[in-house]
Coordinates of C-alpha atoms (C1' of nucleotides) in Angstrom, one line a residue:
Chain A
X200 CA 13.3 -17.3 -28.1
X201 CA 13.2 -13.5 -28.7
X202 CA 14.5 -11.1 -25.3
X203 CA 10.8 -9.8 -25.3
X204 CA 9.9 -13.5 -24.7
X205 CA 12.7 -14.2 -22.5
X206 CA 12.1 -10.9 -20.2
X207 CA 8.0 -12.1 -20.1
X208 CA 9.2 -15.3 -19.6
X209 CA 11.8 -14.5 -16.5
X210 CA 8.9 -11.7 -14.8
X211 CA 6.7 -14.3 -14.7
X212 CA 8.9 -16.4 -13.1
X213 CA 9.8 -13.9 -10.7
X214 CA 6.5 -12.6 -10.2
X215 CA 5.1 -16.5 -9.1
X216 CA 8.5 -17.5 -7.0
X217 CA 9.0 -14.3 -5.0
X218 CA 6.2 -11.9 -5.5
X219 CA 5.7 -9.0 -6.8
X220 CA 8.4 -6.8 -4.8
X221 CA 10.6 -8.5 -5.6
X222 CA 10.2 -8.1 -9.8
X223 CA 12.4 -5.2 -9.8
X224 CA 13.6 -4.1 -13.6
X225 CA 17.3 -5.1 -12.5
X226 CA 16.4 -8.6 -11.1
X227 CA 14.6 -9.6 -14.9
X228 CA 17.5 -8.3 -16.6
X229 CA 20.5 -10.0 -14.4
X230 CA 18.3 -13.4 -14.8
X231 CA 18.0 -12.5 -18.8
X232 CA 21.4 -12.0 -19.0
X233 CA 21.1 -8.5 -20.0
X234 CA 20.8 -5.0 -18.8
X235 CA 17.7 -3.8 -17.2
X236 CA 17.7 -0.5 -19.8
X237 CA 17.6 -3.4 -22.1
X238 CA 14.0 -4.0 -21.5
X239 CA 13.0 -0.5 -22.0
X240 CA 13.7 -1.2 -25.8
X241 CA 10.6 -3.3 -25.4
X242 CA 8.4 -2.5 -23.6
X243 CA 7.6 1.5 -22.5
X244 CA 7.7 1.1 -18.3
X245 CA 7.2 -1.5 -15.7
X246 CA 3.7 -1.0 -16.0
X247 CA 3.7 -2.0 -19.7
X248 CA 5.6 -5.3 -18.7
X249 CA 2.7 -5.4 -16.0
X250 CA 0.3 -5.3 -18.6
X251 CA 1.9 -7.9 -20.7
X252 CA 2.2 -10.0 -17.6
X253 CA -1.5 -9.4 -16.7
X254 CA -2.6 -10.1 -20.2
X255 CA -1.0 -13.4 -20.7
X256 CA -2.1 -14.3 -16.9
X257 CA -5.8 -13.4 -18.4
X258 CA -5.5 -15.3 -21.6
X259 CA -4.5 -18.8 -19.3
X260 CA -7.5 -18.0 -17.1
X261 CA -10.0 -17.6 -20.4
X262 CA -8.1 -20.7 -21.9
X263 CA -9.1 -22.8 -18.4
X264 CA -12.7 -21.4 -18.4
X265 CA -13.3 -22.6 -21.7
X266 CA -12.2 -25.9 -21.3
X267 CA -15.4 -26.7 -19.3
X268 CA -18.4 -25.1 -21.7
X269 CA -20.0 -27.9 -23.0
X270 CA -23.4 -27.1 -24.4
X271 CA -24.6 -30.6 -24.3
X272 CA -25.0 -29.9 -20.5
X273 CA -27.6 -29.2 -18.2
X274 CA -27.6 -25.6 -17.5
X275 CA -27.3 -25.2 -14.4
X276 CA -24.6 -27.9 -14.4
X277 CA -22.7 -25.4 -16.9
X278 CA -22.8 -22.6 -14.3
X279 CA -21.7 -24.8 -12.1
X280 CA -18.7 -25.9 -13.6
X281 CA -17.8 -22.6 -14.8
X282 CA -17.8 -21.5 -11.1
X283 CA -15.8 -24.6 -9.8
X284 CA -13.4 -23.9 -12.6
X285 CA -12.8 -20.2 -12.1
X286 CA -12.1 -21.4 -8.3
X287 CA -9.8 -23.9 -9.4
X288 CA -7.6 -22.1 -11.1
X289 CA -7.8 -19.4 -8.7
X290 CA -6.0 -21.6 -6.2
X291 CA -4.0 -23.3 -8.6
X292 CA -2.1 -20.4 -9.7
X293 CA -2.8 -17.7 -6.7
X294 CA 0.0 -15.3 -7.8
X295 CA -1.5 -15.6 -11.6
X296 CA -4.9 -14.7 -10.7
X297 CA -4.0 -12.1 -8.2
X298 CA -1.9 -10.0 -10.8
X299 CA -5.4 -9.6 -13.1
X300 CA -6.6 -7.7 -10.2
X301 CA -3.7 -6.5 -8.3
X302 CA -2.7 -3.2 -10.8
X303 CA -5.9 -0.5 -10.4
X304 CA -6.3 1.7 -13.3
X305 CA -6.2 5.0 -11.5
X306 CA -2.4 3.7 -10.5
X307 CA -1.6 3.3 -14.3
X308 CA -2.8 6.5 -15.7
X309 CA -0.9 6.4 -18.9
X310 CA -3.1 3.2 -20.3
X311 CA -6.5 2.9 -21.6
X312 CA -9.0 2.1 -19.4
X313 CA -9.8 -0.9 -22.1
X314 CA -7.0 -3.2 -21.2
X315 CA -8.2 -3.5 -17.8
X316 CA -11.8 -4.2 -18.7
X317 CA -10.4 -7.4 -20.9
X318 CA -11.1 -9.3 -17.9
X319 CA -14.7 -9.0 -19.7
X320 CA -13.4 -11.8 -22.3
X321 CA -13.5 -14.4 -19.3
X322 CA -16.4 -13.0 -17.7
X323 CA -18.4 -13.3 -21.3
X324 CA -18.2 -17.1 -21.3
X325 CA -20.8 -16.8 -18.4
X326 CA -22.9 -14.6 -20.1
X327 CA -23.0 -16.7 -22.7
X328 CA -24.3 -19.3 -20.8
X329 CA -27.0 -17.2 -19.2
X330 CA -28.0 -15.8 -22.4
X331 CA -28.5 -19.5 -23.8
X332 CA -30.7 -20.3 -20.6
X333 CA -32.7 -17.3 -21.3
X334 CA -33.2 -17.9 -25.0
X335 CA -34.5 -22.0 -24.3
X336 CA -36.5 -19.9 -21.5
X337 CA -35.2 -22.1 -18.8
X338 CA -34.5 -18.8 -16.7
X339 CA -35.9 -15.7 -16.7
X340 CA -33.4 -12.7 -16.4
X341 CA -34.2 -9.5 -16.8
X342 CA -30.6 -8.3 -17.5
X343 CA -28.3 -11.6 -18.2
X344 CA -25.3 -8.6 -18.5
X345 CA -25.7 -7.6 -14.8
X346 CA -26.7 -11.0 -13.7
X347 CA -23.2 -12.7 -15.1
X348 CA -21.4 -9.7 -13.4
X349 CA -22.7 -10.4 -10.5
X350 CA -22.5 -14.1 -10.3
X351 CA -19.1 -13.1 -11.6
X352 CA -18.4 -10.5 -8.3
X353 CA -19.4 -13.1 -5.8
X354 CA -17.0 -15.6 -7.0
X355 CA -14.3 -13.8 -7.1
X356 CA -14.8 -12.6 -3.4
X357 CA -15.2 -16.3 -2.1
X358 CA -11.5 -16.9 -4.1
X359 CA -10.0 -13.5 -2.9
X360 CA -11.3 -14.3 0.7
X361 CA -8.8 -17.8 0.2
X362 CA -6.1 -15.9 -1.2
X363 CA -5.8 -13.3 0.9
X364 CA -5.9 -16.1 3.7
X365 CA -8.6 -13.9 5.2
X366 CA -10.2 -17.6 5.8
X367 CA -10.8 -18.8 9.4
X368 CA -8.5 -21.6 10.4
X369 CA -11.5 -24.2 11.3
X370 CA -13.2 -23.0 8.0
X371 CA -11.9 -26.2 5.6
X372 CA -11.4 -24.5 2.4
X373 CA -13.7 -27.6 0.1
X374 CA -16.4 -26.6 2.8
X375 CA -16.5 -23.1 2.2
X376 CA -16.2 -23.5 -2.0
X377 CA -18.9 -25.9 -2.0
X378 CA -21.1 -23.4 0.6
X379 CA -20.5 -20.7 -1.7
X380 CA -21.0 -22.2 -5.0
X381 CA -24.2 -23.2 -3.8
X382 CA -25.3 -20.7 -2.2
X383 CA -24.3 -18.4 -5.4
X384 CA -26.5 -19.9 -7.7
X385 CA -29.3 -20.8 -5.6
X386 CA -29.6 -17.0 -5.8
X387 CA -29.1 -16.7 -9.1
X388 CA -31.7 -19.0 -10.1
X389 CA -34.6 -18.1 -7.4
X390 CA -34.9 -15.0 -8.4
X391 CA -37.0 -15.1 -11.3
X392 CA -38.3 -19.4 -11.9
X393 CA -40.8 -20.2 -9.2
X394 CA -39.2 -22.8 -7.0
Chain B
X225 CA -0.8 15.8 19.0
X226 CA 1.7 13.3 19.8
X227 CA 4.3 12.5 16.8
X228 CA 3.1 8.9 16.4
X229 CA -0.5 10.6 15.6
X230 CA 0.6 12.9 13.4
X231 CA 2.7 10.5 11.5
X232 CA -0.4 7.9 11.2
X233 CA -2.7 11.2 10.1
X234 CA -0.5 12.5 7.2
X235 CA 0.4 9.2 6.2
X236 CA -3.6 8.3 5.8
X237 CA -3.9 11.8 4.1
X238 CA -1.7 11.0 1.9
X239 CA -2.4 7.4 1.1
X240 CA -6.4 8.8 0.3
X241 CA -5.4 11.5 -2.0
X242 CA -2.4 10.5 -3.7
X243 CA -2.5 6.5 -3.1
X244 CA -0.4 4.1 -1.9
X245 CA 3.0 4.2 -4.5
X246 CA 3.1 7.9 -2.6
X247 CA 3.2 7.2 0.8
X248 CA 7.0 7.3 1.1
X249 CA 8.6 7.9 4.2
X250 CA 10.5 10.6 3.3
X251 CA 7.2 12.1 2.2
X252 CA 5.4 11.7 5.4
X253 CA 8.1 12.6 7.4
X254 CA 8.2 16.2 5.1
X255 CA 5.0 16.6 6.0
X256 CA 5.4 16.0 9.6
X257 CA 8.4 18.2 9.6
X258 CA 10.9 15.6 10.6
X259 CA 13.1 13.4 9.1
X260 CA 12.3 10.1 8.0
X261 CA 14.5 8.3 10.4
X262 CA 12.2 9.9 13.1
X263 CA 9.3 7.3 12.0
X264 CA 11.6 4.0 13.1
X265 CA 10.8 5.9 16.6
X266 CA 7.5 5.0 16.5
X267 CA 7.1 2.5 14.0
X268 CA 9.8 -0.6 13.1
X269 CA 9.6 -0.1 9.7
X270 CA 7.2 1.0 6.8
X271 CA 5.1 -2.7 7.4
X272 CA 4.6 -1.7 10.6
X273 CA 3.2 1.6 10.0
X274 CA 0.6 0.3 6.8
X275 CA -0.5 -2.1 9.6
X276 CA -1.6 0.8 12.0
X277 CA -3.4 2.2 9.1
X278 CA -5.5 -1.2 8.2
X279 CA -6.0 -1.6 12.0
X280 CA -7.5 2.0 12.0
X281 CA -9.7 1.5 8.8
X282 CA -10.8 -1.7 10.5
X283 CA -11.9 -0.2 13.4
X284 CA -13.7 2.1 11.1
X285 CA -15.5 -0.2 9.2
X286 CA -16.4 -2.2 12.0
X287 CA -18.1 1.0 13.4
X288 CA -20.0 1.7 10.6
X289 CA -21.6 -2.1 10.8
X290 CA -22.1 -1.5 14.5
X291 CA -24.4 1.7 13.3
X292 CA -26.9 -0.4 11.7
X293 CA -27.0 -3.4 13.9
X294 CA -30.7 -3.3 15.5
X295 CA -32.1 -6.5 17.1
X296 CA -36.0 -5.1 17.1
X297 CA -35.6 -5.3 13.4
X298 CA -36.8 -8.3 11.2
X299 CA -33.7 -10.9 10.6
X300 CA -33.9 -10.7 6.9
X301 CA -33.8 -7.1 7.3
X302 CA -30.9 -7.3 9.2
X303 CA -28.7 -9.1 7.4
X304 CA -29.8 -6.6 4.1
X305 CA -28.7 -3.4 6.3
X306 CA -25.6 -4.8 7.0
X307 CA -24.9 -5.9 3.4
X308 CA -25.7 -2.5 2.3
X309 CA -23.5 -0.3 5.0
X310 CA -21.1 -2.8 4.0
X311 CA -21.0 -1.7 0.7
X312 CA -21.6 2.0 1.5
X313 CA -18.4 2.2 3.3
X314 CA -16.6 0.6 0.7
X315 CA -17.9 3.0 -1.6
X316 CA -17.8 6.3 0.3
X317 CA -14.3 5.6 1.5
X318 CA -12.8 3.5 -1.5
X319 CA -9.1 3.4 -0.2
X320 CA -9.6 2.8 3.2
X321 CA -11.7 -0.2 2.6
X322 CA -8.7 -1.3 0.1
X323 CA -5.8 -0.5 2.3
X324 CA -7.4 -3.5 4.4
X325 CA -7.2 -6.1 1.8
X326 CA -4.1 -4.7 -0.1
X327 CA -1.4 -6.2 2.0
X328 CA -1.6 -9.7 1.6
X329 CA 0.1 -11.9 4.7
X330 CA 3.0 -13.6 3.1
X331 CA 4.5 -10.4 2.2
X332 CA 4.6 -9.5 5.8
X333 CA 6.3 -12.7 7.1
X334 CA 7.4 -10.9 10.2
X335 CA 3.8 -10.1 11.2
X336 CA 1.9 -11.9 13.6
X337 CA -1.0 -13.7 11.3
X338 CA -3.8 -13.2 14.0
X339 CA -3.2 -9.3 12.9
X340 CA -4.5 -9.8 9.0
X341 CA -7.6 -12.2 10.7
X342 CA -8.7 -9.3 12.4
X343 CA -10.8 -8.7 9.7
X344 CA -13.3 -11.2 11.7
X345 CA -14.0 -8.1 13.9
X346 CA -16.0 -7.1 11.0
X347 CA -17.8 -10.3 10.0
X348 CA -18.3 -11.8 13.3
X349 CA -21.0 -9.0 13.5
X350 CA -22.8 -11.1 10.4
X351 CA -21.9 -14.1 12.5
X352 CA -23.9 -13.3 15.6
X353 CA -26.7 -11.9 13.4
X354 CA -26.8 -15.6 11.6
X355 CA -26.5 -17.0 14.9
X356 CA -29.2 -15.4 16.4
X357 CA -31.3 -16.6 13.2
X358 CA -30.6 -20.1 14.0
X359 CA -31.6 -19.8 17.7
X360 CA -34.8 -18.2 17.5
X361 CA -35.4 -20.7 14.7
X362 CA -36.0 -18.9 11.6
X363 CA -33.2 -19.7 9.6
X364 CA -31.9 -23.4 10.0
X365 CA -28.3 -23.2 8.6
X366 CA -25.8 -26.3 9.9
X367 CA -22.3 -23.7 10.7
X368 CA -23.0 -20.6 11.2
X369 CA -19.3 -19.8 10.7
X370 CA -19.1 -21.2 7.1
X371 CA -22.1 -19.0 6.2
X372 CA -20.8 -16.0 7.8
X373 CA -17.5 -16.1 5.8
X374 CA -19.6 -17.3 3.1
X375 CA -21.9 -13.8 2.7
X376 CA -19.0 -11.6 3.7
X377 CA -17.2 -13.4 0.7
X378 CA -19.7 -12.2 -1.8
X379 CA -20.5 -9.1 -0.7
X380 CA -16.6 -8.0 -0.7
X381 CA -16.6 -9.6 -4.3
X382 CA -19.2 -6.8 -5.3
X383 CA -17.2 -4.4 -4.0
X384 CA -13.7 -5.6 -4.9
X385 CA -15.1 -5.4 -8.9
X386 CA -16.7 -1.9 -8.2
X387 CA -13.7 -0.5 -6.6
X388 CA -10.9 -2.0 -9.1
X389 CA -13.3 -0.3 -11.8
X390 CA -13.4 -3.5 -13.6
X391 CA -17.4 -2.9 -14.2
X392 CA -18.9 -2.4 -17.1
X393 CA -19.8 0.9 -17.9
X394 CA -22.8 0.1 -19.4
X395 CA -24.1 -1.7 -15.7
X396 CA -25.2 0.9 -13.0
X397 CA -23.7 0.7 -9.8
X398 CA -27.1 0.8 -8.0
X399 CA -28.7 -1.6 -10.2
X400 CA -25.6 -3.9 -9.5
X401 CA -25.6 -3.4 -5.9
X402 CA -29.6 -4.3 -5.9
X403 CA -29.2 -7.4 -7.4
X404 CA -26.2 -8.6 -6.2
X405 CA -27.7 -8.3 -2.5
X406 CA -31.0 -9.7 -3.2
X407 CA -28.7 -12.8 -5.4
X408 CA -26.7 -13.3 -1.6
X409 CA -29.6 -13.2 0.5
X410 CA -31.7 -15.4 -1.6
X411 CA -28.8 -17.9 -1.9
X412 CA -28.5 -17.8 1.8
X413 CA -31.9 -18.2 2.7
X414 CA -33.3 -20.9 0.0
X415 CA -30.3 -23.4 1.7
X416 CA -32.4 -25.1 4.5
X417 CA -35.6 -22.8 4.6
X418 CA -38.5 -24.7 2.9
X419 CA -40.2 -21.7 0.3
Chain C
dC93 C1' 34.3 2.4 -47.8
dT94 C1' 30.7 5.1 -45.9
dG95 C1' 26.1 5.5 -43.8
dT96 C1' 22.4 3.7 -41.3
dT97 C1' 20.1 0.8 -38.4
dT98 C1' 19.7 -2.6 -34.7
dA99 C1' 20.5 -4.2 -30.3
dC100 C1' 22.5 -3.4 -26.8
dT101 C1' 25.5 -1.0 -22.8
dT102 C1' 27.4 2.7 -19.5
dA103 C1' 26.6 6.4 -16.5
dA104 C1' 23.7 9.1 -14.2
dC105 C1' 19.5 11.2 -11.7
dA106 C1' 16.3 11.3 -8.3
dG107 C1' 14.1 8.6 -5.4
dT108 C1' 13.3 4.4 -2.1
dG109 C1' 13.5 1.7 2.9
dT110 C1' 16.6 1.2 6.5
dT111 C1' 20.6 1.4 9.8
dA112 C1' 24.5 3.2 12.6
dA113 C1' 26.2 6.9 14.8
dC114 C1' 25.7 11.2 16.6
dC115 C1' 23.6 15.3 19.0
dT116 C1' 20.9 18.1 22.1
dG117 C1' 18.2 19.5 25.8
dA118 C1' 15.5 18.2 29.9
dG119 C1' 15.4 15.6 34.3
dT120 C1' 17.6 13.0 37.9
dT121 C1' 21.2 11.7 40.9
dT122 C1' 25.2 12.6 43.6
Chain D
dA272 C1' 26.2 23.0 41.0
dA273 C1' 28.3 19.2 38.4
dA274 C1' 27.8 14.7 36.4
dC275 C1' 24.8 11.2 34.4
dT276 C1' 21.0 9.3 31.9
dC277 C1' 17.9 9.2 28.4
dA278 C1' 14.1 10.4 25.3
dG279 C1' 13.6 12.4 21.0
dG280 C1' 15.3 13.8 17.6
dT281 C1' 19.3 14.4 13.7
dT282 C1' 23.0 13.5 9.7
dA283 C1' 25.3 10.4 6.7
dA284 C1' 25.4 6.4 4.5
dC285 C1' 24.2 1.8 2.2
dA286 C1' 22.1 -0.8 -1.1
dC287 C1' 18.5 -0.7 -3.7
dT288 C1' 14.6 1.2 -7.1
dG289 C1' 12.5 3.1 -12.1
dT290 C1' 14.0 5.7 -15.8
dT291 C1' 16.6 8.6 -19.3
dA292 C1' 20.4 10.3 -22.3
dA293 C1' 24.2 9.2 -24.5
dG294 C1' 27.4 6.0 -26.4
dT295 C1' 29.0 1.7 -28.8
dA296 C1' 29.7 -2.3 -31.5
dA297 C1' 28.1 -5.3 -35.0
dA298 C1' 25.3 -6.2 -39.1
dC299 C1' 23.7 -4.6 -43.2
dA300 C1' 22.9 -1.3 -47.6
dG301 C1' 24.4 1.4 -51.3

DNA sequence: CTGTTTACTTAACAGTGTTAACCTGAGTTT
DNA sequence: AAACTCAGGTTAACACTGTTAAGTAAACAG
C-alpha cells in the first residue's frame, strides 16, 4: 500500500473513531509512521486531504444508492427504496455522511466550486428515476431536476435532524423515518396525478 | 456595555463576516481590547462561549416564527407562513441559522444535552399549530410530535442544501423553495385527510 | 564517479485553546 | 488611617495546530 493510501486510509480512521478535531496533520502521520510534512508531498493542505476524504466518503454513498435501482420495480417502490437506502446509510456511517456536508465551499476558497457539487452523482440516481416515471407518463413533473432536489433536500434534513441528535427523546427513530418517508413522497406524487 | 456583552457582540461580528475558523480568542479578545485570558472570566472555555452564540441565534429565530404566528388565519395558511419565515431567516441570516446546527453534541461532552434540544423552542411553535389542527378537527394526524419534527426536518433539509451551496446552479432558489413547501405540506396533509 | 531525482526529515514560524500565577485598584473592616 | 478582601483584569507559559524552507540519504542514470 502506497503512503497516499496509508495517510487516506489512517484520516479516515481517525476521522470515524474520534471526530474531526481530532484529525490533526501530526496525529495521521505519528499513526503512518511518518512525518506530518510527509503528507504535504501528497496532497497540497488539509483541505485537499478533506477532499479526498469527502470524495471517497461520496463514492461509498453513490455505491450504496445504486445497489437498490432495480428497474423491474414499481416506481414508486423505487423511490422508496432509494429514500430508505440514503437513510440507511446515513445512520450506518454518521461520521461518513456528515463529512460530504460538513466542509462549506466559501471555507475552502482555493477549490473549485465543482468538487462540492459531485454530491450531484448520488442525487442523479433519483433523477433518473423520476425522469423514467415521467417518460412511461406515470407522473407528471414539470421540472424532474428541481423535483429530485427537492425530494433529495427533505431527506437529508429528516437524516441531519438524527445526526445531529436534534431528535426528541420519545420520538423512536423507525417512527419518525417511516413518517417522513411517507410523508415525502406522498408530496411528491400529489402534486401533479389526480389522487 | 458590560464585558461579557461585548465579548458575545465581536465574537458574533466576527463569526458573520469572517466565519467560524476566525473566531479565535485571541482575535476577539483584540477586538475587545483585552487579553484573551479575560474571556475564561466570563466564559469556561471557547464551547462555552459558541453555546451563548447558538442560544442567541435561537432566540432569534424563534422570534422571527413568533412574527408570523396568527390564529385568525386559515391552518393551511399557517403552517405555509411559518415554513416560509423559516426559510427567510435561514436565508437572510445564513450563518446564524448554521451556527445552530454546526456544533454537533458529542463534541461537546461536557455540555448539558437538554442545551442542543433547545432547538424545540423553535419547532414546538409548528407543534402547537399542528396541535390546534387536530383539535378543531381539520387535520386528523395520530402524534402530533412525530409530525412536527417531521416538517421541521424537511424544511431544514431545504435550507441545509441552499446554504451549503450544494444546489444546482441551473435550479432557482425561489422556484426550489416553492415547490419544496408545497411537496411538505402536501405530504403532510394527504396522510389522514380524505382529498 | 558524478549528477539528479525521489522520498522523506528537521527546524522553524505564527498561530491556537487553556492554565497558573500575578497584579492593581476599589471597597470594607478593624 | 491601616489592613484585608476581592473583582477584574494581566503576563508567561504549555502543549498543541497547519504550513513552509531547507536539508538529507538512498536509489538510479549517464
Amino acid at each position: 500500500m502506497s503512503l497516499r493510501e496509508e495517510i487516506l486510509e489512517v484520516s479516515k480512521d481517525i476521522l470515524i473513531k474520534d471526530g474531526f478535531g481530532k484529525m490533526s496533520m501530526r496525529r495521521i502521520a505519528r499513526r503512518a509512521d511518518v512525518t506530518a510534512t510527509s503528507i504535504y508531498l501528497y496532497f497540497r493542505n488539509k483541505d485537499d486531504l478533506l477532499l479526498a476524504l469527502i470524495q471517497e466518503s461520496i463514492d461509498d454513498l453513490k455505491e450504496a444508492l445504486e445497489e437498490v435501482v432495480d428497474p423491474s420495480k414499481d416506481f414508486i417502490q423505487q423511490l422508496e427504496d432509494m429514500a430508505r437506502a440514503y437513510i440507511r446509510f446515513a445512520l450506518d456511517h454518521p461520521r461518513e455522511y456528515e463529512i460530504i456536508y460538513m466542509v462549506r465551499p466559501e471555507e475552502m476558497p482555493k477549490y473549485p466550486r465543482e468538487k462540492f457539487n459531485e454530491v450531484r452523482s448520488a442525487y442523479e440516481l433519483l433523477a433518473d428515476i423520476i425522469d423514467r416515471g415521467k417518460q412511461e407518463n406515470i407522473i407528471d413533473v414539470d421540472d424532474p431536476l428541481i423535483s429530485a432536489y427537492t425530494i433529495w433536500a427533505q431527506i437529508h434534513g429528516v437524516v441531519s435532524v438524527m445526526l445531529n441528535k436534534r431528535l426528541d427523546t420519545r420520538v423512536p427513530r423507525e417512527k419518525f423515518t417511516d413518517q417522513a418517508v411517507d410523508h415525502i413522497i406522498k408530496g411528491f406524487i400529489i402534486q401533479k396525478t389526480p389522487v
